[in-house]
Amino acid sequence: MNVDRMIFAIAGLFILISVGLSQIHSIHWLWFTAFVGANMFQAAFSGFCPLAMILKKLGVDTGKAFQ
C-alpha cells in the first residue's frame, strides 16, 4: 500500500470513528470530522499533508499525489 492509499484509508477511518463518537458520546466530535475534511481539502490544492510526511519518514512507498 502506498502513501496515497494509506492517507485515504486513515482519513476515512478517522471520519467514521468521529461520526460514530458524535452519535454515541458528544456532538462535538464532529469538529474532528470537519478538521479532517478541511485538511484533505487544503492538501488537494497545496500538496502539503502532515500525514504524508510522517508516512514517508516511516518508509512507506510514495504514490503520485504526494511526491
Tab-separated table of C-alpha atoms in Angstrom:
chain	number	residue	atom	x	y	z
A	1	MET	CA	0.000	0.000	0.000
A	2	ASN	CA	1.427	3.402	-0.913
A	3	VAL	CA	1.137	6.767	0.858
A	4	ASP	CA	-1.870	7.909	-1.201
A	5	ARG	CA	-3.974	4.877	-0.367
A	6	MET	CA	-2.949	4.940	3.296
A	7	ILE	CA	-3.991	8.583	3.606
A	8	PHE	CA	-7.424	7.819	2.138
A	9	ALA	CA	-7.799	4.814	4.440
A	10	ILE	CA	-6.721	6.653	7.593
A	11	ALA	CA	-8.792	9.764	6.813
A	12	GLY	CA	-11.848	7.613	6.112
A	13	LEU	CA	-11.324	5.700	9.335
A	14	PHE	CA	-10.970	8.933	11.348
A	15	ILE	CA	-14.170	10.304	9.814
A	16	LEU	CA	-16.142	7.135	10.533
A	17	ILE	CA	-14.862	6.984	14.111
A	18	SER	CA	-15.628	10.636	14.812
A	19	VAL	CA	-19.124	10.396	13.319
A	20	GLY	CA	-19.769	7.309	15.427
A	21	LEU	CA	-18.495	9.044	18.552
A	22	SER	CA	-20.694	12.040	17.792
A	23	GLN	CA	-23.739	9.758	17.868
A	24	ILE	CA	-22.688	7.849	20.984
A	25	HIS	CA	-20.794	10.361	23.111
A	26	SER	CA	-20.962	14.025	22.095
A	27	ILE	CA	-21.884	16.005	19.001
A	28	HIS	CA	-18.647	17.949	19.437
A	29	TRP	CA	-16.769	15.042	17.821
A	30	LEU	CA	-18.000	16.446	14.508
A	31	TRP	CA	-15.341	19.163	14.889
A	32	PHE	CA	-12.761	16.421	14.347
A	33	THR	CA	-14.612	15.341	11.204
A	34	ALA	CA	-14.514	18.950	9.978
A	35	PHE	CA	-10.779	19.149	10.739
A	36	VAL	CA	-10.043	16.011	8.703
A	37	GLY	CA	-12.171	17.263	5.810
A	38	ALA	CA	-10.528	20.701	5.840
A	39	ASN	CA	-7.074	19.120	5.878
A	40	MET	CA	-7.968	16.930	2.892
A	41	PHE	CA	-9.351	19.970	1.051
A	42	GLN	CA	-6.240	22.088	1.568
A	43	ALA	CA	-3.963	19.142	0.686
A	44	ALA	CA	-5.733	18.834	-2.666
A	45	PHE	CA	-4.594	22.361	-3.582
A	46	SER	CA	-1.306	22.791	-1.739
A	47	GLY	CA	0.057	19.247	-1.781
A	48	PHE	CA	1.008	19.656	1.907
A	49	CYS	CA	-0.138	16.796	4.106
A	50	PRO	CA	1.426	16.180	7.529
A	51	LEU	CA	0.357	12.521	7.485
A	52	ALA	CA	2.070	12.024	4.113
A	53	MET	CA	5.302	13.420	5.554
A	54	ILE	CA	5.076	11.087	8.552
A	55	LEU	CA	4.363	8.039	6.376
A	56	LYS	CA	7.292	8.873	4.065
A	57	LYS	CA	9.640	9.070	7.073
A	58	LEU	CA	8.352	5.666	8.162
A	59	GLY	CA	9.402	4.261	4.793
A	60	VAL	CA	6.036	3.802	3.078
A	61	ASP	CA	6.268	3.884	-0.728
A	62	THR	CA	5.188	7.202	-2.226
A	63	GLY	CA	2.315	7.464	-4.627
A	64	LYS	CA	1.743	10.046	-7.339
A	65	ALA	CA	-0.194	12.594	-5.260
A	66	PHE	CA	2.366	13.348	-2.535
A	67	GLN	CA	5.792	13.088	-4.180
